[in-house]
mmCIF file with all atom_site columns, C-alpha atoms in Angstrom:
data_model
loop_
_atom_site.group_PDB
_atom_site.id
_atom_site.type_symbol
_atom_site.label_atom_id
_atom_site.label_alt_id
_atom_site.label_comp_id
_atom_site.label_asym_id
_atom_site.label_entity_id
_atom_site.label_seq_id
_atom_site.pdbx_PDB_ins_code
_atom_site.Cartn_x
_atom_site.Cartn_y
_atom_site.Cartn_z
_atom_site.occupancy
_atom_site.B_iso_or_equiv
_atom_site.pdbx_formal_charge
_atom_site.auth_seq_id
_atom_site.auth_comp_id
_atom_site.auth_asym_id
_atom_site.auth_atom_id
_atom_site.pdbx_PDB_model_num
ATOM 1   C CA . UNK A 1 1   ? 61.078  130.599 35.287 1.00 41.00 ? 1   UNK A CA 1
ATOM 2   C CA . UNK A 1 2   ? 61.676  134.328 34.264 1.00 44.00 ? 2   UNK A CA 1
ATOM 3   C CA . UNK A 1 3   ? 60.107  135.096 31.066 1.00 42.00 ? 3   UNK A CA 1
ATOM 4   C CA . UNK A 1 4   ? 64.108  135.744 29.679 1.00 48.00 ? 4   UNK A CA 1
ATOM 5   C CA . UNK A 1 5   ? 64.281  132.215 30.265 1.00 52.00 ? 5   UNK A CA 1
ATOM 6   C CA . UNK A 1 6   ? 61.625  130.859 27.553 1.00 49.00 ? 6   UNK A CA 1
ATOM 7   C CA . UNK A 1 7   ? 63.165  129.530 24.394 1.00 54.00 ? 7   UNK A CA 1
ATOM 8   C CA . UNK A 1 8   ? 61.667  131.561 21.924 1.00 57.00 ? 8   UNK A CA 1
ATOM 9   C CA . UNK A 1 9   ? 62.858  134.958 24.209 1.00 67.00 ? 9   UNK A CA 1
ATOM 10  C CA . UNK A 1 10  ? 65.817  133.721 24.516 1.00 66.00 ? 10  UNK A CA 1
ATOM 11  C CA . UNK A 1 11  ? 66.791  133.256 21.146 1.00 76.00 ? 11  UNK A CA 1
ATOM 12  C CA . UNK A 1 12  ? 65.552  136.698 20.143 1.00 84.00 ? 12  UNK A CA 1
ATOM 13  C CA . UNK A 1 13  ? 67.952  137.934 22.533 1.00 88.00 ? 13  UNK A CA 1
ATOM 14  C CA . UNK A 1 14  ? 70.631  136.367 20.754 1.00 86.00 ? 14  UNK A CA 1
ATOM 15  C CA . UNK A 1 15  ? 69.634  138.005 16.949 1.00 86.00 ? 15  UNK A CA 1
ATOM 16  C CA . UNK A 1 16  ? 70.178  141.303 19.261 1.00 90.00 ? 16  UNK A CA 1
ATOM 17  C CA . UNK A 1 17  ? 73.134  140.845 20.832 1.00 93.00 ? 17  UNK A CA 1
ATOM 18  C CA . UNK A 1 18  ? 74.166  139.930 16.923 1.00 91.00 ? 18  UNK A CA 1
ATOM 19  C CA . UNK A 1 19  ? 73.461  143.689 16.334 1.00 92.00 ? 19  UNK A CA 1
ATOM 20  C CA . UNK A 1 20  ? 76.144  144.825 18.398 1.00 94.00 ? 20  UNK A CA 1
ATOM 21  C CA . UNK A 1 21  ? 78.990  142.593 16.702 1.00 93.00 ? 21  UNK A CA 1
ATOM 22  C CA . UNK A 1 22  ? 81.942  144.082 15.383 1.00 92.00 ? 22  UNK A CA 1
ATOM 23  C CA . UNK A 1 23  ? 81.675  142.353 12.160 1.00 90.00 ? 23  UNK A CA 1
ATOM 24  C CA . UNK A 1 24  ? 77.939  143.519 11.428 1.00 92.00 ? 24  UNK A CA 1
ATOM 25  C CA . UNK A 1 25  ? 78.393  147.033 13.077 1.00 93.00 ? 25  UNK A CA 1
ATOM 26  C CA . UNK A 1 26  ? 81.272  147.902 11.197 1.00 93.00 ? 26  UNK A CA 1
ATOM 27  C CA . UNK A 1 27  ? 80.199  147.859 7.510  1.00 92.00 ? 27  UNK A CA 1
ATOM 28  C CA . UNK A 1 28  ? 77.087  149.654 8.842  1.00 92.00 ? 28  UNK A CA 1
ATOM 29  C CA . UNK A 1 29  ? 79.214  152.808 10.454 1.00 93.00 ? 29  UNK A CA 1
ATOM 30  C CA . UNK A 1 30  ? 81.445  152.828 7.178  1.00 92.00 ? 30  UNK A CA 1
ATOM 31  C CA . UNK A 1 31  ? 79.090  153.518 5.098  1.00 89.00 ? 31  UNK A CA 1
ATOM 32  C CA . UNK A 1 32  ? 77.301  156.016 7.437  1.00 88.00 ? 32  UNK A CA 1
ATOM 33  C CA . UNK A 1 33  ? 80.751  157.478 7.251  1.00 89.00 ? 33  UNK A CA 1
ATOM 34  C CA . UNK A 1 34  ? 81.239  157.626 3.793  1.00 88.00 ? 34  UNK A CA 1
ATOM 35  C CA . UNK A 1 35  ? 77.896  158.999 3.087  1.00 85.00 ? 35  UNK A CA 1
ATOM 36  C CA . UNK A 1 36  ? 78.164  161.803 5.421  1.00 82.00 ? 36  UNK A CA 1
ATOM 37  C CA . UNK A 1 37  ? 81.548  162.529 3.981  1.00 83.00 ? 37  UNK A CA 1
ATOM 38  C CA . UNK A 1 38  ? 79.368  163.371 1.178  1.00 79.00 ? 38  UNK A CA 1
ATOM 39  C CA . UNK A 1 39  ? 77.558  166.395 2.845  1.00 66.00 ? 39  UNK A CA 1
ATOM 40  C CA . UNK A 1 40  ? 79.237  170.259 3.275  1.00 63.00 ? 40  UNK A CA 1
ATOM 41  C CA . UNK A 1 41  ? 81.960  170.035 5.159  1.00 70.00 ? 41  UNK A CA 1
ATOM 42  C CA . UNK A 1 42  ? 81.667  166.236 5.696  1.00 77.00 ? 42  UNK A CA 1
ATOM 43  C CA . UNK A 1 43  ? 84.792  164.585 5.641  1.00 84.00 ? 43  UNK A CA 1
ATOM 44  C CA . UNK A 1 44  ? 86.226  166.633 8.579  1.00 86.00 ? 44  UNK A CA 1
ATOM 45  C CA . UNK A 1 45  ? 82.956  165.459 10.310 1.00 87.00 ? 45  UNK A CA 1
ATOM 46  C CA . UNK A 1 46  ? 83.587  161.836 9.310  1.00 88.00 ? 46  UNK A CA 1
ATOM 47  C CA . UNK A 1 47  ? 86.868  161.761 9.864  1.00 91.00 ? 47  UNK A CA 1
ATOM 48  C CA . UNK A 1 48  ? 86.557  162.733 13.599 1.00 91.00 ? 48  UNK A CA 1
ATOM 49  C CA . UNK A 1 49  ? 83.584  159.707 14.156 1.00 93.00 ? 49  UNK A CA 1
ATOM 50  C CA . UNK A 1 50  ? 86.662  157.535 12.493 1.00 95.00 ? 50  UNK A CA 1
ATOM 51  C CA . UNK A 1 51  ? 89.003  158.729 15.069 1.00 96.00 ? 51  UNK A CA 1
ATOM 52  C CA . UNK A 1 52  ? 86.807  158.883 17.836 1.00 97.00 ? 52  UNK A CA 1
ATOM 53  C CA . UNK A 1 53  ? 85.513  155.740 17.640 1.00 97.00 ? 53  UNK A CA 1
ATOM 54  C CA . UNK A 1 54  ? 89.041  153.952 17.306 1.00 97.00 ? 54  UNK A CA 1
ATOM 55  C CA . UNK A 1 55  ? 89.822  155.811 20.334 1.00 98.00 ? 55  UNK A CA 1
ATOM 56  C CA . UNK A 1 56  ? 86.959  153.891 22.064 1.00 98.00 ? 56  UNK A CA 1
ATOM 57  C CA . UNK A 1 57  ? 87.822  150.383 20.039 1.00 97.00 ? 57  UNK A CA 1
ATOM 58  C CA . UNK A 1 58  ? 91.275  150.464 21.748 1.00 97.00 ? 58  UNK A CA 1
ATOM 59  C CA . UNK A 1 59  ? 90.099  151.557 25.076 1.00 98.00 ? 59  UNK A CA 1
ATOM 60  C CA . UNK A 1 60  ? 87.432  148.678 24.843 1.00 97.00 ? 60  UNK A CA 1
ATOM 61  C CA . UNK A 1 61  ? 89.815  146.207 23.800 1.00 96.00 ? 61  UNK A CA 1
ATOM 62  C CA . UNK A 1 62  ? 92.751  147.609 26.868 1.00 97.00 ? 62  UNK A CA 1
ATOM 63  C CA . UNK A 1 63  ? 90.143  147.356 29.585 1.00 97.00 ? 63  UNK A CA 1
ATOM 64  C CA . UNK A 1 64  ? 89.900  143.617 28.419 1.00 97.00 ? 64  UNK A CA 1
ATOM 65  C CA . UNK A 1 65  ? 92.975  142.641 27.881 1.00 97.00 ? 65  UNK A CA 1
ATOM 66  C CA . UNK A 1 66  ? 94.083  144.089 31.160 1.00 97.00 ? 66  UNK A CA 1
ATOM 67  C CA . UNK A 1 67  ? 91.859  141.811 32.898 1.00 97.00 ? 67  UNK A CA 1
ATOM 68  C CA . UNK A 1 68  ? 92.592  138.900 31.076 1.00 97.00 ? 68  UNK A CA 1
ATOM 69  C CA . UNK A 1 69  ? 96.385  139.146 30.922 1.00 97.00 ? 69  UNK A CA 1
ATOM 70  C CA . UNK A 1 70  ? 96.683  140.746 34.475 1.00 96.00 ? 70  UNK A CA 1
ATOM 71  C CA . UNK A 1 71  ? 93.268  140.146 36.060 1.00 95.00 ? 71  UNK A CA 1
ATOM 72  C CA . UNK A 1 72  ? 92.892  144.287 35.996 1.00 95.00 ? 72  UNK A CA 1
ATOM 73  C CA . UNK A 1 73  ? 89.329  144.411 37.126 1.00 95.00 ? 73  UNK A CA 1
ATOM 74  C CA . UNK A 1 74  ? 86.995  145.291 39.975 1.00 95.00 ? 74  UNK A CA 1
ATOM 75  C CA . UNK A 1 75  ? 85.286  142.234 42.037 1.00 94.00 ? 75  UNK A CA 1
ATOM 76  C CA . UNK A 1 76  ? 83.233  145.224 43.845 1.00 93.00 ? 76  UNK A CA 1
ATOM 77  C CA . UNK A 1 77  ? 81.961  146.511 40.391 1.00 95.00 ? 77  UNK A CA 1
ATOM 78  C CA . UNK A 1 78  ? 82.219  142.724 38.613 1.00 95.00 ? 78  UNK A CA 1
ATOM 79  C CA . UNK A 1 79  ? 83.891  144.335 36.253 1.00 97.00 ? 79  UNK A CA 1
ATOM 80  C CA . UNK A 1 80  ? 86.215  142.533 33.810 1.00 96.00 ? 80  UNK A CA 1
ATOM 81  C CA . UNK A 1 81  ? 85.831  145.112 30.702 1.00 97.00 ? 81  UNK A CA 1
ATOM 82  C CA . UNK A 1 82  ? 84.130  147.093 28.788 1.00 97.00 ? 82  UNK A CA 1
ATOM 83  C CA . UNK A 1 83  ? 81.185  145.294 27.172 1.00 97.00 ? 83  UNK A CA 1
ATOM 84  C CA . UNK A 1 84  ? 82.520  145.731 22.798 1.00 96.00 ? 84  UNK A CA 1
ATOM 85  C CA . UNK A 1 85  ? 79.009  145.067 21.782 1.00 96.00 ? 85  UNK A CA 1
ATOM 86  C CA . UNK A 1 86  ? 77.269  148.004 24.279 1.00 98.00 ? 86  UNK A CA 1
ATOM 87  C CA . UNK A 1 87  ? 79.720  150.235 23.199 1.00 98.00 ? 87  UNK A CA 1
ATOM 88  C CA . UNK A 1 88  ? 79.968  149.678 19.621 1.00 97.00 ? 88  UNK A CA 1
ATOM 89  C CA . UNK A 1 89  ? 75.930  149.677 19.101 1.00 97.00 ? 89  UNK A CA 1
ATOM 90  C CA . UNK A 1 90  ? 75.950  153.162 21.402 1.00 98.00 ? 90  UNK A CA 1
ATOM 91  C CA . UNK A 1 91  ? 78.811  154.721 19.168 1.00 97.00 ? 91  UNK A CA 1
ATOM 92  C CA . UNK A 1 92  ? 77.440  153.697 15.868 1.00 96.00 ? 92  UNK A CA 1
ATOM 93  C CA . UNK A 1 93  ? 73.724  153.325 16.029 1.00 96.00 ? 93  UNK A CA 1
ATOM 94  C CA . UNK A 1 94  ? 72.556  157.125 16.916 1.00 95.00 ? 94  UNK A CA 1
ATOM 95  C CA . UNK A 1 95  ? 74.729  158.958 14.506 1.00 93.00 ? 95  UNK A CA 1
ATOM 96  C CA . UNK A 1 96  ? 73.791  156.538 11.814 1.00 92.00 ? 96  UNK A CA 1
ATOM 97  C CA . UNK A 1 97  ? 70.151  156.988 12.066 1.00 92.00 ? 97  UNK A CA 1
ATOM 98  C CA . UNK A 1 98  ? 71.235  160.633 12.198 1.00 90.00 ? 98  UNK A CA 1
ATOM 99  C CA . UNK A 1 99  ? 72.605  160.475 9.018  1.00 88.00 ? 99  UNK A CA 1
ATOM 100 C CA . UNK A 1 100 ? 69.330  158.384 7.748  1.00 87.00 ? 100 UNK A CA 1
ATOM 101 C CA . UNK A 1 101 ? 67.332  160.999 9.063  1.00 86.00 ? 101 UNK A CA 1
ATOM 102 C CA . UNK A 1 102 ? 69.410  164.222 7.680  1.00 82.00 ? 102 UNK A CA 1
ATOM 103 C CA . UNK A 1 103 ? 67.610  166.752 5.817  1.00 78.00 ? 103 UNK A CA 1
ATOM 104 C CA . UNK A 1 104 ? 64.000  166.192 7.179  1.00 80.00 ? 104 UNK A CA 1
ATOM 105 C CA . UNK A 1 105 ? 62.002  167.846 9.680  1.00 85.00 ? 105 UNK A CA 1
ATOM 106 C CA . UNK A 1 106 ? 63.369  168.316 13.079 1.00 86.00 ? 106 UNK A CA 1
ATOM 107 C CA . UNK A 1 107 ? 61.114  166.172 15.116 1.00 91.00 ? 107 UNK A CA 1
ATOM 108 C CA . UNK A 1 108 ? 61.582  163.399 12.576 1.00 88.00 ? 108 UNK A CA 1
ATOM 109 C CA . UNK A 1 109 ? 65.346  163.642 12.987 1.00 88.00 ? 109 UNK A CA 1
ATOM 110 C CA . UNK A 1 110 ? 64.964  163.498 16.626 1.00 92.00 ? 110 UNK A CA 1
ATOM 111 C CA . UNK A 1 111 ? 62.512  160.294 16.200 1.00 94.00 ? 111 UNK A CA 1
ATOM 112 C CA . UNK A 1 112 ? 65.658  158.756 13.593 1.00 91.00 ? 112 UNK A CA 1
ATOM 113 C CA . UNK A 1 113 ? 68.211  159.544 16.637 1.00 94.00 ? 113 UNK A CA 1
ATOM 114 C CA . UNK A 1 114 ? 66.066  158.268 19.558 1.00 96.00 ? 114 UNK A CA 1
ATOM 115 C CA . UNK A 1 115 ? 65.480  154.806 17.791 1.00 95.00 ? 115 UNK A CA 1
ATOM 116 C CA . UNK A 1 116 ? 69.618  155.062 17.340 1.00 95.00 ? 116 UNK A CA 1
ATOM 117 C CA . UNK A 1 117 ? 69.665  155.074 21.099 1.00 97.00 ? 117 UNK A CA 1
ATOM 118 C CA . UNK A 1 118 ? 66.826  152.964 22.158 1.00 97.00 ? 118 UNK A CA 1
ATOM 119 C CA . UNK A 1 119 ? 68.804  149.916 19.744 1.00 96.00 ? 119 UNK A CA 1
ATOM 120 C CA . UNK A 1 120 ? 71.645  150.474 21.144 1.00 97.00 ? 120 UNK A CA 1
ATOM 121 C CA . UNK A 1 121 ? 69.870  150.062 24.889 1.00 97.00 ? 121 UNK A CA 1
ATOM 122 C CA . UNK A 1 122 ? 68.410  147.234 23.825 1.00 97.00 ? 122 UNK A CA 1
ATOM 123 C CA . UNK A 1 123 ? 71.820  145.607 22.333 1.00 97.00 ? 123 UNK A CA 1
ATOM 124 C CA . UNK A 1 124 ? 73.353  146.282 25.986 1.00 97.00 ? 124 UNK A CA 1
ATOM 125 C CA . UNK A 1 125 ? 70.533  144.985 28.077 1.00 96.00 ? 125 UNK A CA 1
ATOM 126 C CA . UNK A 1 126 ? 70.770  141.735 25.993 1.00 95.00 ? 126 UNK A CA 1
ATOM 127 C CA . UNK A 1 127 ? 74.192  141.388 26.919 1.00 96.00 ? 127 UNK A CA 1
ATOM 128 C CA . UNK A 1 128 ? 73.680  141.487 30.524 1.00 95.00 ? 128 UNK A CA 1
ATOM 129 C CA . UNK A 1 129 ? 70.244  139.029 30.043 1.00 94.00 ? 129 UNK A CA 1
ATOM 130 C CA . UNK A 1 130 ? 72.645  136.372 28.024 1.00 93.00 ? 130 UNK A CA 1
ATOM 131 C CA . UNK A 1 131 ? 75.063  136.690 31.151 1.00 92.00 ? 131 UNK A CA 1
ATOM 132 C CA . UNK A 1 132 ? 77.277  138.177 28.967 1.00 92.00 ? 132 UNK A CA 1
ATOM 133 C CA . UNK A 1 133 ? 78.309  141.474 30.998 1.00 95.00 ? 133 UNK A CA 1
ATOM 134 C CA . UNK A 1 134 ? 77.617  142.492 34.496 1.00 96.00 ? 134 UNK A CA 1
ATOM 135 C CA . UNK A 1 135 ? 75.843  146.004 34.682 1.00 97.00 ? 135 UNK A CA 1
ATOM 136 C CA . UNK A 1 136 ? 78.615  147.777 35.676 1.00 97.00 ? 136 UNK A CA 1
ATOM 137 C CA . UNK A 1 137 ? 80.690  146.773 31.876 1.00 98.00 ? 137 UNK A CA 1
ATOM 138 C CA . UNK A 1 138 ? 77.325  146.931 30.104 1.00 98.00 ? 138 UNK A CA 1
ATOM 139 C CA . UNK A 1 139 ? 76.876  150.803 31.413 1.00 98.00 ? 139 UNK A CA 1
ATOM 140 C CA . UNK A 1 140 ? 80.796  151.127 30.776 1.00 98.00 ? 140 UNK A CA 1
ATOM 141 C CA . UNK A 1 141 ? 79.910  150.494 27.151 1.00 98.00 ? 141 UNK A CA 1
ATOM 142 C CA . UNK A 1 142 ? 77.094  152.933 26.903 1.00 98.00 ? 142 UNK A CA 1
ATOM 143 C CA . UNK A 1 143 ? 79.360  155.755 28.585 1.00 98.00 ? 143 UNK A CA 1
ATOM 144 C CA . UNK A 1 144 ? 82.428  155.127 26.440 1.00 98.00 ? 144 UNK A CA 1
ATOM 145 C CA . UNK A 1 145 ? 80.087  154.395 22.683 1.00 98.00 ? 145 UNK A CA 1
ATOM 146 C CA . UNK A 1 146 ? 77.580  156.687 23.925 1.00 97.00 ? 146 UNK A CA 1
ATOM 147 C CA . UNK A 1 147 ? 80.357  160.017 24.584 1.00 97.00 ? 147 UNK A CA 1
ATOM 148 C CA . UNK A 1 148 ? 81.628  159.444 20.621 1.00 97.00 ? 148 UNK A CA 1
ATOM 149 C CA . UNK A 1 149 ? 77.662  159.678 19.133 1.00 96.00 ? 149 UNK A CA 1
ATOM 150 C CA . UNK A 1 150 ? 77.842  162.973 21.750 1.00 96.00 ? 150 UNK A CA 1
ATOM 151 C CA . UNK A 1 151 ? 80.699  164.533 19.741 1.00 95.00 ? 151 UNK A CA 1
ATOM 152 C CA . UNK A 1 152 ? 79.170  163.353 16.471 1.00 93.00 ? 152 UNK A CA 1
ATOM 153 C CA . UNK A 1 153 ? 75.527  164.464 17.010 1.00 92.00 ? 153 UNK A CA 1
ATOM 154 C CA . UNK A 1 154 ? 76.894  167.845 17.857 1.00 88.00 ? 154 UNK A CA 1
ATOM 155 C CA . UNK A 1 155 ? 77.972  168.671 14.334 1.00 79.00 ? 155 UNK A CA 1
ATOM 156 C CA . UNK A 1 156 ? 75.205  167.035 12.073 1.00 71.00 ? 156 UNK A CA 1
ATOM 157 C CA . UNK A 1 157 ? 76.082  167.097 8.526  1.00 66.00 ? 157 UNK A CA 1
ATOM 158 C CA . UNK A 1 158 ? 72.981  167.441 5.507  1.00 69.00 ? 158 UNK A CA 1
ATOM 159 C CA . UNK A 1 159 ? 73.389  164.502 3.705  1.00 73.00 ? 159 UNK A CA 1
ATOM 160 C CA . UNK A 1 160 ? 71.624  164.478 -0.137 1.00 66.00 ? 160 UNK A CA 1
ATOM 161 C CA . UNK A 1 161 ? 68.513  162.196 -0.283 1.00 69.00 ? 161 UNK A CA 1
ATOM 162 C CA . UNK A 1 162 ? 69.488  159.936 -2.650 1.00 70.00 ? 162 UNK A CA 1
ATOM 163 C CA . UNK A 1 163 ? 72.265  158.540 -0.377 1.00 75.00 ? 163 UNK A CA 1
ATOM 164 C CA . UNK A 1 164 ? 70.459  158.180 2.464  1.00 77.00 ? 164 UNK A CA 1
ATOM 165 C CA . UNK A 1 165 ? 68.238  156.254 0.484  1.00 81.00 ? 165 UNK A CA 1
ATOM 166 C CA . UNK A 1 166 ? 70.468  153.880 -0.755 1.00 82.00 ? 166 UNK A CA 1
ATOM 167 C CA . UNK A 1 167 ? 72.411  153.694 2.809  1.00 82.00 ? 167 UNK A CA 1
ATOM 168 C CA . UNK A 1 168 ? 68.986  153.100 4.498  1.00 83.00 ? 168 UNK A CA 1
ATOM 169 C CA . UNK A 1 169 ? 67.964  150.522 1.772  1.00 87.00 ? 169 UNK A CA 1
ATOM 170 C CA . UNK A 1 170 ? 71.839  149.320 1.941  1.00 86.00 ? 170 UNK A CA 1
ATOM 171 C CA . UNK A 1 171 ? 72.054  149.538 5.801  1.00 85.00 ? 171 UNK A CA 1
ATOM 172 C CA . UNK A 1 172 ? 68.069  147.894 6.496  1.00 85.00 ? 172 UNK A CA 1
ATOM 173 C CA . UNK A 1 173 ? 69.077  144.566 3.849  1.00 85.00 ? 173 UNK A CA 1
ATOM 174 C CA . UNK A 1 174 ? 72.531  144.218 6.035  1.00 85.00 ? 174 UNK A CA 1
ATOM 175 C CA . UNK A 1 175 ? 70.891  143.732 9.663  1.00 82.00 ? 175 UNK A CA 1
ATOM 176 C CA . UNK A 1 176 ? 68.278  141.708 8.776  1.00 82.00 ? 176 UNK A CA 1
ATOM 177 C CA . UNK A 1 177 ? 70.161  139.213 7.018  1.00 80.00 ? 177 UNK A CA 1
ATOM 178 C CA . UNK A 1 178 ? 73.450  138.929 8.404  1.00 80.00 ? 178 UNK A CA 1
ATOM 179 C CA . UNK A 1 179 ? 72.793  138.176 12.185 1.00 73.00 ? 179 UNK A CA 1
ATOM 180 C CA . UNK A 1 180 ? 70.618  135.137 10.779 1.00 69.00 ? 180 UNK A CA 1
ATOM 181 C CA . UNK A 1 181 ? 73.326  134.067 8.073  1.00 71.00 ? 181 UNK A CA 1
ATOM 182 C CA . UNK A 1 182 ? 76.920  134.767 8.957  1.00 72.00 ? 182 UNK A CA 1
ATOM 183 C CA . UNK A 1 183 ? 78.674  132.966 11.668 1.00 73.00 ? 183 UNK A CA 1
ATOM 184 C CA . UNK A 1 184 ? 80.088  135.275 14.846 1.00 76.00 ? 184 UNK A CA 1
ATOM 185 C CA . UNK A 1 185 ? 83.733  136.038 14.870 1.00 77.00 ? 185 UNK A CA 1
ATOM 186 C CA . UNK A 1 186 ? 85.035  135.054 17.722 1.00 80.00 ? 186 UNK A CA 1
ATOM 187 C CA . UNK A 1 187 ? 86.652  138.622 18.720 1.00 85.00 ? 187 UNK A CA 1
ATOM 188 C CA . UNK A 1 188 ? 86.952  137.353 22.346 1.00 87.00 ? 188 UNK A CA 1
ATOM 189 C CA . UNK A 1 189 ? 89.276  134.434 21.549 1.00 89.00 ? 189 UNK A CA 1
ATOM 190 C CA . UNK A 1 190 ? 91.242  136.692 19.399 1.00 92.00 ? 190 UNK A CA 1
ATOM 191 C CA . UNK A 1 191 ? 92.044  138.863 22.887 1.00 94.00 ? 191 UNK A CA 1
ATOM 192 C CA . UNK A 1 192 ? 92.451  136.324 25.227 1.00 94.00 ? 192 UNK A CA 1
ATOM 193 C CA . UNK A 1 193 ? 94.975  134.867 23.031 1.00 95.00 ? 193 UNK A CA 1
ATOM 194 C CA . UNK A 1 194 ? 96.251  139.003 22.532 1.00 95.00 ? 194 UNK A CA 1
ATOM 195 C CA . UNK A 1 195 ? 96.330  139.100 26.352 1.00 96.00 ? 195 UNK A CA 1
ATOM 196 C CA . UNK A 1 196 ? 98.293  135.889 27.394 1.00 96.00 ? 196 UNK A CA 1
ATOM 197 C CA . UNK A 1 197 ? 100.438 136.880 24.472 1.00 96.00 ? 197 UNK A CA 1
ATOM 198 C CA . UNK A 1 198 ? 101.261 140.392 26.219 1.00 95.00 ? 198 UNK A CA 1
ATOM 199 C CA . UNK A 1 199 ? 101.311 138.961 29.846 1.00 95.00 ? 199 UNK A CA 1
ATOM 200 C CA . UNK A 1 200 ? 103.296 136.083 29.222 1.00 95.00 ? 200 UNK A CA 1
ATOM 201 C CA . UNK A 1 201 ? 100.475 134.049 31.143 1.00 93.00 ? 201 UNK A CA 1
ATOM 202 C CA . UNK A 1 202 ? 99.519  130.375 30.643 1.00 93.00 ? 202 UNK A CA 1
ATOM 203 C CA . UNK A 1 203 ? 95.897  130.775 31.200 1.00 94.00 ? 203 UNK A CA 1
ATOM 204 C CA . UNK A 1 204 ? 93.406  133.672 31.171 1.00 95.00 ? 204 UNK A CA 1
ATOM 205 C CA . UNK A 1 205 ? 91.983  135.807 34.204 1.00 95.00 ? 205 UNK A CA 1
ATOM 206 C CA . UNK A 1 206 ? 88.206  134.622 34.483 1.00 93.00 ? 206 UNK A CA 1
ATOM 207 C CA . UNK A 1 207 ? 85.388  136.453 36.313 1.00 93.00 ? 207 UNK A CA 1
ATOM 208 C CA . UNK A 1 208 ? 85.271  133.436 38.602 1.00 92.00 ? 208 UNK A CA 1
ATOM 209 C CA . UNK A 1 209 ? 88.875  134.186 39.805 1.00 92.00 ? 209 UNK A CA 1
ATOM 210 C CA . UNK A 1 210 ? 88.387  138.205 40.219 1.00 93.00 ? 210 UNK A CA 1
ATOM 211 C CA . UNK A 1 211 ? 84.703  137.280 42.652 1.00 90.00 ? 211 UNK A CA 1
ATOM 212 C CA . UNK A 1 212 ? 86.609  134.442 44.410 1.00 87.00 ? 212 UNK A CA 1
ATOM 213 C CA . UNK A 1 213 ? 89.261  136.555 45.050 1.00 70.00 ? 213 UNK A CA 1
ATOM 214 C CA . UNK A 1 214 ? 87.096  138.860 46.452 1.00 65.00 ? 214 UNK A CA 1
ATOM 215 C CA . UNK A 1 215 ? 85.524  136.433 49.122 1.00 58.00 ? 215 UNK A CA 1
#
């Protein structure tokens, strides 16, 4: 038995996966947003993290309904689609704790950014432990979330203290108690359904038909 196995693991891996859900990750990178729109010269700066991570919401959401409507994937790779959770923790996670960490010393802004990073490792490694993702869409997700926190990191934005206290206090209350109180959305049944929709399929593309395909 693998040590990922053991009950108690494995449901910790589940309240981590939780962290990279749309519906908790969201409010979290809205008001990260909105605070930094605060700061000099802020809105421009929030504006783009809006834009840039829509840009990687619908390329997310195209690699998966192109392999669910059209069976669009690589059997080589075993890869259906981006993994949403990977790349939304990578997008939002680093710049957030950026803006947490604005205004104080460089190495402890550093230390804020790397624990951005390491959560949103963690977040993808627990999708590919729960059999979620293969490697090859878990690392897609880290590419894709990890390029927008790139473009946002390179223009950091002062933030006063008084809002990153409240967003820290605001932001710390929010992942501890919603993974272990609000049900998922089921994002994934809203795109299958988007996908057969759009194909005009009867039934969804499943990893088992892209790797038996490939036999």
């Amino acid at each position: 038995m693998f040590i990922s196995d053991l009950p108690g693991i494995w449901h910790v891996w589940h309240v981590v996966t939780r962290l990279g859900e749309a519906q908790v990750v969201l409010p979290l990178f809205l008001l990260a947003a909105a605070t930094r729109a605060q700061g000099p010269e802020g809105r421009s700066d929030a504006l783009r993290w809006i834009a840039l991570l829509g840009i990687a919401v619908v390329l997310t959401a195209a690699s998966k309904v192109a392999f669910i409507g059209w069976g669009i994937g690589s059997a080589a790779l075993n890869f259906t689609g981006i993994s949403g959770h990977t790349m939304f923790a990578a997008a939002v996670y680093p710049p957030l704790l950026s803006v947490i960490g604005s205004g104080t010393s460089p190495r402890a802004h550093r230390s804020a950014v790397a624990v951005g990073c390491v959560l949103a490792l963690i977040v993808g490694v627990s999708r590919f432990v729960l059999r979620a993702h293969s490697e090859s869409e878990v690392l897609a997700g880290w590419l894709v979330g990890g390029l927008v926190s790139c473009a946002v990191l390179a223009r950091g934005t002062p933030v006063p203290l008084q809002l990153r206290a409240t967003m820290f206090v605001t932001g710390a209350l929010w992942l501890t108690l919603t993974p272990a109180t609000v049900a998922a959305v089921e994002t994934h049944s809203m795109v299958t359904r988007l996908a057969l929709k759009l194909s005009g399929h009867e039934r969804p593309y499943t990893r088992t038909d892209l790797l038996s395909n490939h036999k």
